[in-house]
Amino acid sequence: MKKRIIQLAFPIFIESALVMVDGLIHIIWVGQLLGGTAVATVGACFPIILAMSAVANGAARVTSTPMLRRFQAKKKRDDAVQKQMNVSWSFAIFTVMFVTVGVYLTAPWVLTILGTPEGIMEMATGYLRIMALGFTIMYFSFLITSLLRDVGYTFARMLFIAIATAGNLVLVPMWITGMGPFPKLGLYGAVFASFIVSVLAIIVSLGYLLRHYKGLLMRPTQLRWDRNILASLLPLSMPVFIQQFLLALGYTCIIIFVNPFGSDATAAFYVISRIDSIVALPAMAVMIAMTILMKQSVQGKKLKKIKSLFRWGLLINFPFTFLIALSCFLFPDWMIKIFVTNPSIVAIGVDYLQIISFGYLLFTLLYACNGIINGAGKGGVTLVFSLSSLIVIRVPVAAILTQMGFKVTGVWFAVLASFIALAACSWFYYLSGVWKKKWEVKEMKVQGTMPT
């Protein structure tokens, strides 16, 4: 069981790590070359960008589904699938236009609602509007990666990520500082450089798909709207949309309490949220592997393996998570200074890591439990737990503690409280065994009708 978990988790971890490195390179350049104000600007816009990513990824999934269906059926012409393609592209065009115009026009209003500090409001508005104008690029990036994932070609998907990572590593600092022939555009230059890199990666990947997967890239023959066809496609996009939208919601539930303490607090929270993602990455990879193995156990009625699966999920996760948590506790200033060196931002980030660091160990338990629960087909339960930890624990605790005078430290304790509550809910649900009741009923029916 240990070997199977590692075999499945390792490629998932590598791919996710490459994607994360791409994002980290961008913010490290911004922090080291432009300082805390620029990092705070990105952090203030981040929940909206996460929401935009959720929409783009969901819309891309709607568009890629008809392509994959025809490709798998190996048909040159399929009128039913072509109708789906026409509707999906119509939906995509409408979504891109709606999000682009909507975010561009409402940027200052949304940032004001989030309590964005006055000192970075103008820069944040400009940054968010540029991101809105690049929403089409974001959509096509998700569409290409979705297609590459669907056809199962790992190398091509890695190539797409590698191009983006290498491009950001080289071009972002050039556009920020005005190196060589490039204009000096500061923070906005970082965005433009990322757009250029993404477009190059899209072009290379499109060429690869056209060469190796002929017939996969379907074109719309007309734009049309069919409510029934769209209703059949939208549910396929919901899992990825909900997963990413929850990330945006979780970030929003904190940033609205952090922003009132100034741009340094905003910058610190953005940096530590990136560190949170790094800590969670190994555990999430193991969770996905456990989910796959759990589904196989259910389908094969090998339910006795579940305890072993859970135990090995914990044992594999714990050493990695413990080492990262220990590093965050012992060297918190070093961890923050990777991204930004402003002393006041570093001090706020250090405060967070020393409070949260050993709470990271809860990720081991949380994701092991969720791997079993999701694999059992009860993903809706983990969704309810996540929403409840935000709405019932994180927001009220943050509101109470900040009003009691704990300032931004109160927000950090609210994050820890929500981690504890979420892990406890998943663990108690796993121990209850409620998630396997339907299997027991099915086994009884089989035994009753097919005696041995």
Short mmCIF file of C-alpha atoms in Angstrom, two decimals:
data_model
loop_
_atom_site.label_atom_id
_atom_site.label_comp_id
_atom_site.label_asym_id
_atom_site.label_seq_id
_atom_site.Cartn_x
_atom_site.Cartn_y
_atom_site.Cartn_z
CA MET A 1 0.00 0.00 0.00
CA LYS A 2 2.85 2.36 0.87
CA LYS A 3 4.45 1.82 -2.54
CA ARG A 4 1.17 2.43 -4.41
CA ILE A 5 0.51 5.69 -2.55
CA ILE A 6 4.01 6.98 -3.31
CA GLN A 7 3.80 5.90 -6.98
CA LEU A 8 0.57 7.85 -7.44
CA ALA A 9 1.44 10.83 -5.24
CA PHE A 10 4.93 11.53 -6.61
CA PRO A 11 3.98 12.69 -10.15
CA ILE A 12 1.06 14.67 -8.72
CA PHE A 13 3.44 16.35 -6.28
CA ILE A 14 6.01 17.15 -8.99
CA GLU A 15 3.44 18.71 -11.31
CA SER A 16 1.83 20.72 -8.51
CA ALA A 17 5.25 21.81 -7.27
CA LEU A 18 6.21 23.08 -10.74
CA VAL A 19 3.00 25.10 -10.95
CA MET A 20 3.65 26.52 -7.50
CA VAL A 21 7.27 27.37 -8.31
CA ASP A 22 6.06 29.35 -11.32
CA GLY A 23 3.88 31.50 -9.06
CA LEU A 24 6.53 31.79 -6.37
CA ILE A 25 9.15 33.04 -8.83
CA HIS A 26 6.80 35.85 -9.82
CA ILE A 27 6.17 37.06 -6.26
CA ILE A 28 9.82 36.61 -5.19
CA TRP A 29 10.94 38.92 -8.00
CA VAL A 30 8.23 41.43 -7.07
CA GLY A 31 9.18 41.35 -3.38
CA GLN A 32 12.93 41.50 -3.83
CA LEU A 33 12.96 44.13 -6.59
CA LEU A 34 9.98 46.32 -5.68
CA GLY A 35 9.49 45.79 -1.94
CA GLY A 36 6.62 45.40 0.47
CA THR A 37 4.21 47.87 -1.15
CA ALA A 38 4.18 45.91 -4.41
CA VAL A 39 3.69 42.62 -2.53
CA ALA A 40 0.80 44.19 -0.59
CA THR A 41 -0.76 45.29 -3.89
CA VAL A 42 -0.67 41.75 -5.25
CA GLY A 43 -1.97 40.41 -1.94
CA ALA A 44 -4.89 42.84 -1.89
CA CYS A 45 -5.94 41.68 -5.38
CA PHE A 46 -5.27 38.00 -4.78
CA PRO A 47 -8.76 36.88 -3.65
CA ILE A 48 -10.29 38.40 -6.77
CA ILE A 49 -7.64 36.80 -8.96
CA LEU A 50 -8.34 33.43 -7.32
CA ALA A 51 -12.06 33.86 -8.08
CA MET A 52 -11.22 34.75 -11.69
CA SER A 53 -9.06 31.61 -11.90
CA ALA A 54 -11.97 29.51 -10.63
CA VAL A 55 -14.25 30.89 -13.35
CA ALA A 56 -11.60 30.52 -16.08
CA ASN A 57 -10.83 26.93 -15.08
CA GLY A 58 -14.51 26.01 -14.94
CA ALA A 59 -15.22 27.58 -18.35
CA ALA A 60 -12.18 25.82 -19.82
CA ARG A 61 -13.49 22.49 -18.57
CA VAL A 62 -16.84 23.17 -20.30
CA THR A 63 -15.03 23.87 -23.59
CA SER A 64 -12.64 20.91 -23.41
CA THR A 65 -15.33 18.31 -22.67
CA PRO A 66 -16.85 18.11 -26.22
CA MET A 67 -13.35 18.00 -27.73
CA LEU A 68 -12.37 15.06 -25.55
CA ARG A 69 -15.66 13.23 -26.26
CA ARG A 70 -15.18 13.34 -30.02
CA PHE A 71 -11.49 12.48 -29.74
CA GLN A 72 -12.22 9.43 -27.57
CA ALA A 73 -14.99 8.32 -29.95
CA LYS A 74 -12.50 8.66 -32.86
CA LYS A 75 -15.11 10.27 -35.09
CA LYS A 76 -14.28 12.89 -37.69
CA ARG A 77 -17.82 14.21 -37.63
CA ASP A 78 -20.40 14.06 -34.86
CA ASP A 79 -23.26 16.54 -35.10
CA ALA A 80 -24.32 16.13 -31.46
CA VAL A 81 -20.80 16.82 -30.19
CA GLN A 82 -20.42 19.71 -32.64
CA LYS A 83 -23.54 21.31 -31.16
CA GLN A 84 -22.00 20.92 -27.70
CA MET A 85 -18.83 22.53 -29.03
CA ASN A 86 -20.76 25.49 -30.42
CA VAL A 87 -22.62 26.02 -27.15
CA SER A 88 -19.46 25.62 -25.04
CA TRP A 89 -17.57 28.24 -27.08
CA SER A 90 -20.53 30.60 -26.87
CA PHE A 91 -20.50 30.16 -23.11
CA ALA A 92 -16.73 30.71 -23.02
CA ILE A 93 -16.90 33.93 -25.05
CA PHE A 94 -19.72 35.27 -22.88
CA THR A 95 -17.83 34.34 -19.69
CA VAL A 96 -14.58 35.96 -20.86
CA MET A 97 -16.33 39.18 -21.87
CA PHE A 98 -18.44 39.31 -18.71
CA VAL A 99 -15.51 38.75 -16.34
CA THR A 100 -13.16 41.09 -18.22
CA VAL A 101 -15.61 43.99 -18.34
CA GLY A 102 -17.08 43.30 -14.90
CA VAL A 103 -13.76 43.16 -13.05
CA TYR A 104 -12.32 46.12 -14.95
CA LEU A 105 -15.27 48.37 -14.11
CA THR A 106 -15.81 47.25 -10.53
CA ALA A 107 -12.14 46.95 -9.48
CA PRO A 108 -12.04 50.01 -7.15
CA TRP A 109 -15.43 49.17 -5.65
CA VAL A 110 -14.51 45.53 -4.89
CA LEU A 111 -11.14 46.54 -3.44
CA THR A 112 -12.88 49.08 -1.21
CA ILE A 113 -15.27 46.40 0.08
CA LEU A 114 -12.25 44.24 0.95
CA GLY A 115 -10.84 47.14 2.97
CA THR A 116 -7.75 47.64 0.81
CA PRO A 117 -5.37 50.12 2.52
CA GLU A 118 -5.58 53.61 1.04
CA GLY A 119 -1.84 53.75 0.34
CA ILE A 120 -2.02 50.94 -2.23
CA MET A 121 -5.55 51.49 -3.57
CA GLU A 122 -4.49 53.24 -6.79
CA MET A 123 -1.79 50.69 -7.61
CA ALA A 124 -4.08 47.77 -6.71
CA THR A 125 -6.83 49.12 -8.97
CA GLY A 126 -4.40 49.37 -11.90
CA TYR A 127 -2.97 45.92 -11.22
CA LEU A 128 -6.41 44.31 -11.01
CA ARG A 129 -7.59 46.00 -14.20
CA ILE A 130 -4.54 44.72 -16.09
CA MET A 131 -5.29 41.22 -14.77
CA ALA A 132 -8.87 41.62 -16.00
CA LEU A 133 -7.64 42.54 -19.49
CA GLY A 134 -5.53 39.38 -19.46
CA PHE A 135 -8.42 37.12 -18.48
CA THR A 136 -8.59 35.73 -22.03
CA ILE A 137 -4.99 34.51 -21.67
CA MET A 138 -5.85 32.97 -18.30
CA TYR A 139 -8.79 31.12 -19.89
CA PHE A 140 -6.71 29.72 -22.78
CA SER A 141 -3.96 28.63 -20.36
CA PHE A 142 -6.48 26.58 -18.41
CA LEU A 143 -8.01 25.22 -21.64
CA ILE A 144 -4.64 23.98 -22.92
CA THR A 145 -3.64 22.40 -19.60
CA SER A 146 -7.09 20.80 -19.34
CA LEU A 147 -6.71 19.22 -22.79
CA LEU A 148 -3.19 18.02 -22.02
CA ARG A 149 -4.43 16.50 -18.77
CA ASP A 150 -7.38 14.81 -20.51
CA VAL A 151 -5.25 13.11 -23.14
CA GLY A 152 -2.91 11.99 -20.35
CA TYR A 153 0.32 13.26 -21.85
CA THR A 154 2.35 14.21 -18.79
CA PHE A 155 5.46 15.32 -20.68
CA ALA A 156 3.60 17.94 -22.73
CA ARG A 157 1.90 19.26 -19.61
CA MET A 158 5.24 19.54 -17.85
CA LEU A 159 6.66 21.31 -20.92
CA PHE A 160 3.90 23.93 -20.72
CA ILE A 161 4.69 24.56 -17.05
CA ALA A 162 8.45 24.56 -17.68
CA ILE A 163 8.15 27.21 -20.40
CA ALA A 164 6.07 29.41 -18.10
CA THR A 165 8.50 28.95 -15.20
CA ALA A 166 11.65 29.64 -17.23
CA GLY A 167 10.00 32.60 -18.94
CA ASN A 168 8.97 34.21 -15.67
CA LEU A 169 12.41 33.58 -14.20
CA VAL A 170 14.03 35.56 -17.03
CA LEU A 171 11.48 38.09 -18.31
CA VAL A 172 9.78 39.28 -15.12
CA PRO A 173 12.89 40.98 -13.64
CA MET A 174 13.69 42.49 -17.05
CA TRP A 175 10.28 44.14 -17.35
CA ILE A 176 10.29 45.23 -13.72
CA THR A 177 13.68 46.96 -13.84
CA GLY A 178 13.87 47.93 -17.51
CA MET A 179 16.83 45.67 -18.24
CA GLY A 180 18.23 45.77 -21.78
CA PRO A 181 15.66 46.64 -24.46
CA PHE A 182 12.69 46.22 -22.12
CA PRO A 183 10.82 49.21 -20.65
CA LYS A 184 10.91 49.81 -16.89
CA LEU A 185 7.30 49.17 -15.81
CA GLY A 186 7.63 48.08 -12.18
CA LEU A 187 4.80 45.92 -10.89
CA TYR A 188 2.80 46.28 -14.10
CA GLY A 189 5.83 45.03 -16.02
CA ALA A 190 5.71 41.81 -14.00
CA VAL A 191 2.13 41.27 -15.20
CA PHE A 192 2.92 42.01 -18.84
CA ALA A 193 5.92 39.67 -18.75
CA SER A 194 3.75 36.88 -17.33
CA PHE A 195 1.19 37.44 -20.09
CA ILE A 196 3.88 37.19 -22.78
CA VAL A 197 5.27 34.01 -21.26
CA SER A 198 1.78 32.46 -21.05
CA VAL A 199 1.05 33.29 -24.69
CA LEU A 200 4.34 31.65 -25.76
CA ALA A 201 3.50 28.54 -23.71
CA ILE A 202 0.01 28.42 -25.26
CA ILE A 203 1.41 28.67 -28.81
CA VAL A 204 3.98 25.91 -28.22
CA SER A 205 1.36 23.65 -26.62
CA LEU A 206 -1.16 24.28 -29.41
CA GLY A 207 1.47 23.30 -31.96
CA TYR A 208 2.16 20.14 -29.98
CA LEU A 209 -1.53 19.21 -29.79
CA LEU A 210 -2.10 19.87 -33.51
CA ARG A 211 0.84 17.65 -34.39
CA HIS A 212 0.28 14.72 -32.02
CA TYR A 213 -3.49 14.74 -31.45
CA LYS A 214 -5.13 15.46 -34.78
CA GLY A 215 -8.88 15.90 -34.44
CA LEU A 216 -8.71 16.95 -30.78
CA LEU A 217 -8.92 20.71 -31.30
CA MET A 218 -12.47 21.24 -32.58
CA ARG A 219 -13.58 24.57 -33.98
CA PRO A 220 -17.07 26.02 -33.46
CA THR A 221 -19.07 26.18 -36.70
CA GLN A 222 -21.44 28.75 -35.28
CA LEU A 223 -22.18 30.48 -32.01
CA ARG A 224 -25.41 29.31 -30.41
CA TRP A 225 -27.10 29.11 -27.03
CA ASP A 226 -28.88 25.97 -25.89
CA ARG A 227 -29.94 25.83 -22.27
CA ASN A 228 -30.27 22.04 -22.18
CA ILE A 229 -26.83 21.38 -23.68
CA LEU A 230 -25.23 23.93 -21.37
CA ALA A 231 -26.98 22.34 -18.37
CA SER A 232 -25.41 19.00 -19.29
CA LEU A 233 -21.91 20.50 -19.56
CA LEU A 234 -21.82 22.80 -16.53
CA PRO A 235 -21.89 20.06 -13.84
CA LEU A 236 -18.61 18.70 -15.25
CA SER A 237 -16.92 22.00 -14.42
CA MET A 238 -18.29 22.29 -10.91
CA PRO A 239 -15.70 20.24 -8.95
CA VAL A 240 -12.73 22.26 -10.18
CA PHE A 241 -14.67 25.52 -9.91
CA ILE A 242 -15.80 24.84 -6.33
CA GLN A 243 -12.32 23.75 -5.24
CA GLN A 244 -10.70 26.96 -6.48
CA PHE A 245 -13.56 29.18 -5.40
CA LEU A 246 -13.20 27.85 -1.86
CA LEU A 247 -9.57 28.99 -1.90
CA ALA A 248 -10.73 32.48 -2.90
CA LEU A 249 -13.38 32.48 -0.19
CA GLY A 250 -10.92 31.31 2.47
CA TYR A 251 -8.46 34.05 1.54
CA THR A 252 -11.24 36.65 1.51
CA CYS A 253 -12.41 35.61 4.98
CA ILE A 254 -9.00 36.65 6.30
CA ILE A 255 -7.99 39.57 4.10
CA ILE A 256 -11.02 41.64 5.16
CA PHE A 257 -9.73 41.46 8.75
CA VAL A 258 -6.05 41.94 7.82
CA ASN A 259 -6.39 44.95 5.50
CA PRO A 260 -7.46 47.41 8.24
CA PHE A 261 -4.04 46.93 9.90
CA GLY A 262 -2.25 48.46 6.91
CA SER A 263 -0.36 47.45 3.79
CA ASP A 264 2.45 45.74 5.73
CA ALA A 265 -0.07 43.32 7.24
CA THR A 266 -1.59 42.76 3.77
CA ALA A 267 1.84 41.97 2.32
CA ALA A 268 2.70 39.66 5.23
CA PHE A 269 -0.54 37.73 4.87
CA TYR A 270 0.00 37.21 1.14
CA VAL A 271 3.50 35.87 1.79
CA ILE A 272 2.42 33.52 4.56
CA SER A 273 -0.49 32.27 2.45
CA ARG A 274 2.14 31.18 -0.12
CA ILE A 275 4.03 29.40 2.66
CA ASP A 276 0.77 27.70 3.72
CA SER A 277 0.43 26.36 0.17
CA ILE A 278 3.99 25.00 0.21
CA VAL A 279 3.37 23.20 3.50
CA ALA A 280 0.11 21.67 2.28
CA LEU A 281 1.49 20.51 -1.08
CA PRO A 282 2.91 17.06 -0.06
CA ALA A 283 -0.18 16.24 2.01
CA MET A 284 -2.50 17.21 -0.85
CA ALA A 285 -0.58 15.01 -3.30
CA VAL A 286 -0.92 12.07 -0.91
CA MET A 287 -4.63 12.88 -0.45
CA ILE A 288 -5.25 12.68 -4.21
CA ALA A 289 -3.39 9.36 -4.38
CA MET A 290 -5.44 8.05 -1.44
CA THR A 291 -8.66 9.15 -3.14
CA ILE A 292 -7.76 7.17 -6.26
CA LEU A 293 -6.82 4.06 -4.26
CA MET A 294 -9.93 4.40 -2.12
CA LYS A 295 -12.16 4.42 -5.19
CA GLN A 296 -10.40 1.31 -6.45
CA SER A 297 -10.95 -0.41 -3.08
CA VAL A 298 -14.65 0.45 -3.16
CA GLN A 299 -15.11 -0.77 -6.71
CA GLY A 300 -13.22 -3.97 -5.96
CA LYS A 301 -14.99 -4.39 -2.61
CA LYS A 302 -11.60 -4.63 -0.88
CA LEU A 303 -12.76 -2.70 2.16
CA LYS A 304 -10.29 -4.35 4.53
CA LYS A 305 -7.51 -2.33 2.88
CA ILE A 306 -8.99 1.00 3.97
CA LYS A 307 -7.40 1.02 7.43
CA SER A 308 -4.01 0.25 5.90
CA LEU A 309 -4.53 3.02 3.34
CA PHE A 310 -5.36 5.53 6.06
CA ARG A 311 -2.44 4.47 8.24
CA TRP A 312 0.09 4.74 5.42
CA GLY A 313 -1.35 8.08 4.36
CA LEU A 314 -0.57 9.42 7.82
CA LEU A 315 2.87 7.82 8.00
CA ILE A 316 3.97 9.12 4.59
CA ASN A 317 2.68 12.64 5.24
CA PHE A 318 3.96 13.17 8.76
CA PRO A 319 7.77 13.35 8.23
CA PHE A 320 7.52 15.92 5.42
CA THR A 321 4.95 18.06 7.20
CA PHE A 322 6.86 17.90 10.49
CA LEU A 323 10.14 19.00 8.90
CA ILE A 324 8.47 21.95 7.15
CA ALA A 325 6.58 22.94 10.31
CA LEU A 326 9.79 22.72 12.37
CA SER A 327 11.62 24.89 9.83
CA CYS A 328 8.84 27.48 9.96
CA PHE A 329 9.04 27.56 13.75
CA LEU A 330 12.84 27.69 14.06
CA PHE A 331 13.62 29.92 11.07
CA PRO A 332 10.48 32.00 10.45
CA ASP A 333 12.37 35.19 9.54
CA TRP A 334 14.39 33.29 6.94
CA MET A 335 11.21 31.88 5.40
CA ILE A 336 9.64 35.34 5.08
CA LYS A 337 12.81 36.98 3.75
CA ILE A 338 12.79 34.67 0.75
CA PHE A 339 9.88 36.80 -0.47
CA VAL A 340 10.36 40.24 1.10
CA THR A 341 12.92 41.88 3.39
CA ASN A 342 10.94 44.80 4.85
CA PRO A 343 11.48 44.50 8.67
CA SER A 344 7.88 45.29 9.68
CA ILE A 345 6.47 42.81 7.16
CA VAL A 346 8.94 40.16 8.32
CA ALA A 347 7.94 40.76 11.97
CA ILE A 348 4.23 40.25 11.18
CA GLY A 349 4.99 37.11 9.17
CA VAL A 350 7.19 35.70 11.93
CA ASP A 351 4.34 36.20 14.42
CA TYR A 352 2.04 34.17 12.15
CA LEU A 353 4.47 31.29 11.59
CA GLN A 354 5.26 30.90 15.28
CA ILE A 355 1.54 30.65 16.06
CA ILE A 356 0.57 28.44 13.14
CA SER A 357 3.65 26.31 12.44
CA PHE A 358 2.80 23.24 14.52
CA GLY A 359 -0.83 23.63 13.48
CA TYR A 360 0.52 22.57 10.08
CA LEU A 361 0.78 19.04 11.49
CA LEU A 362 -3.01 18.97 11.31
CA PHE A 363 -2.67 18.89 7.52
CA THR A 364 -1.40 15.33 7.89
CA LEU A 365 -4.60 14.19 9.61
CA LEU A 366 -6.94 16.40 7.59
CA TYR A 367 -5.81 15.29 4.14
CA ALA A 368 -5.54 11.62 5.11
CA CYS A 369 -9.15 11.67 6.32
CA ASN A 370 -10.30 13.62 3.26
CA GLY A 371 -8.58 11.15 0.96
CA ILE A 372 -10.73 8.35 2.42
CA ILE A 373 -13.92 10.42 2.54
CA ASN A 374 -13.58 11.77 -1.02
CA GLY A 375 -12.72 8.34 -2.34
CA ALA A 376 -15.88 7.02 -0.70
CA GLY A 377 -17.90 9.45 -2.82
CA LYS A 378 -18.64 11.82 0.04
CA GLY A 379 -16.82 14.87 -1.31
CA GLY A 380 -19.84 16.99 -0.45
CA VAL A 381 -19.18 16.33 3.23
CA THR A 382 -15.65 17.72 3.08
CA LEU A 383 -17.03 20.74 1.22
CA VAL A 384 -19.53 21.36 4.03
CA PHE A 385 -16.76 21.02 6.62
CA SER A 386 -14.58 23.54 4.75
CA LEU A 387 -17.38 26.09 4.46
CA SER A 388 -18.35 25.61 8.10
CA SER A 389 -14.79 26.13 9.32
CA LEU A 390 -14.72 29.44 7.47
CA ILE A 391 -18.17 30.76 8.33
CA VAL A 392 -18.67 29.30 11.81
CA ILE A 393 -15.10 29.44 13.16
CA ARG A 394 -12.68 31.62 11.19
CA VAL A 395 -14.80 34.72 10.61
CA PRO A 396 -16.42 34.97 14.09
CA VAL A 397 -13.16 34.24 15.94
CA ALA A 398 -11.27 36.81 13.85
CA ALA A 399 -13.99 39.40 14.45
CA ILE A 400 -14.06 38.78 18.23
CA LEU A 401 -10.29 38.70 18.77
CA THR A 402 -9.56 41.80 16.70
CA GLN A 403 -12.25 43.69 18.61
CA MET A 404 -10.73 42.51 21.90
CA GLY A 405 -7.45 44.23 21.03
CA PHE A 406 -5.38 41.32 19.73
CA LYS A 407 -4.96 43.23 16.46
CA VAL A 408 -3.68 41.18 13.52
CA THR A 409 -2.43 38.44 15.89
CA GLY A 410 -6.09 37.72 16.64
CA VAL A 411 -6.57 36.90 12.96
CA TRP A 412 -3.71 34.39 13.12
CA PHE A 413 -5.36 32.64 16.09
CA ALA A 414 -8.61 32.54 14.09
CA VAL A 415 -6.78 30.75 11.26
CA LEU A 416 -5.37 28.23 13.74
CA ALA A 417 -8.82 27.69 15.27
CA SER A 418 -10.31 26.98 11.83
CA PHE A 419 -7.49 24.50 11.05
CA ILE A 420 -8.23 22.65 14.31
CA ALA A 421 -11.99 22.62 13.73
CA LEU A 422 -11.65 21.39 10.14
CA ALA A 423 -9.24 18.59 11.03
CA ALA A 424 -11.43 17.54 14.00
CA CYS A 425 -14.58 17.39 11.84
CA SER A 426 -12.92 15.24 9.19
CA TRP A 427 -11.35 12.95 11.80
CA PHE A 428 -14.56 12.41 13.76
CA TYR A 429 -16.47 11.77 10.54
CA TYR A 430 -13.88 9.20 9.50
CA LEU A 431 -14.01 7.50 12.91
CA SER A 432 -17.83 7.45 12.86
CA GLY A 433 -17.84 5.16 9.81
CA VAL A 434 -20.93 6.92 8.42
CA TRP A 435 -19.18 7.22 5.05
CA LYS A 436 -19.32 3.39 4.52
CA LYS A 437 -22.92 2.61 5.46
CA LYS A 438 -24.17 2.34 1.88
CA TRP A 439 -21.51 -0.22 1.07
CA GLU A 440 -22.69 -2.42 3.95
CA VAL A 441 -26.26 -2.30 2.59
CA LYS A 442 -25.05 -3.21 -0.91
CA GLU A 443 -22.99 -6.11 0.44
CA MET A 444 -26.01 -7.45 2.36
CA LYS A 445 -28.12 -7.34 -0.83
CA VAL A 446 -25.45 -9.17 -2.78
CA GLN A 447 -25.10 -11.82 -0.10
CA GLY A 448 -28.88 -12.25 0.05
CA THR A 449 -29.33 -12.75 -3.67
CA MET A 450 -26.10 -14.57 -4.42
CA PRO A 451 -25.40 -16.93 -1.50
CA THR A 452 -22.05 -18.67 -1.43
#
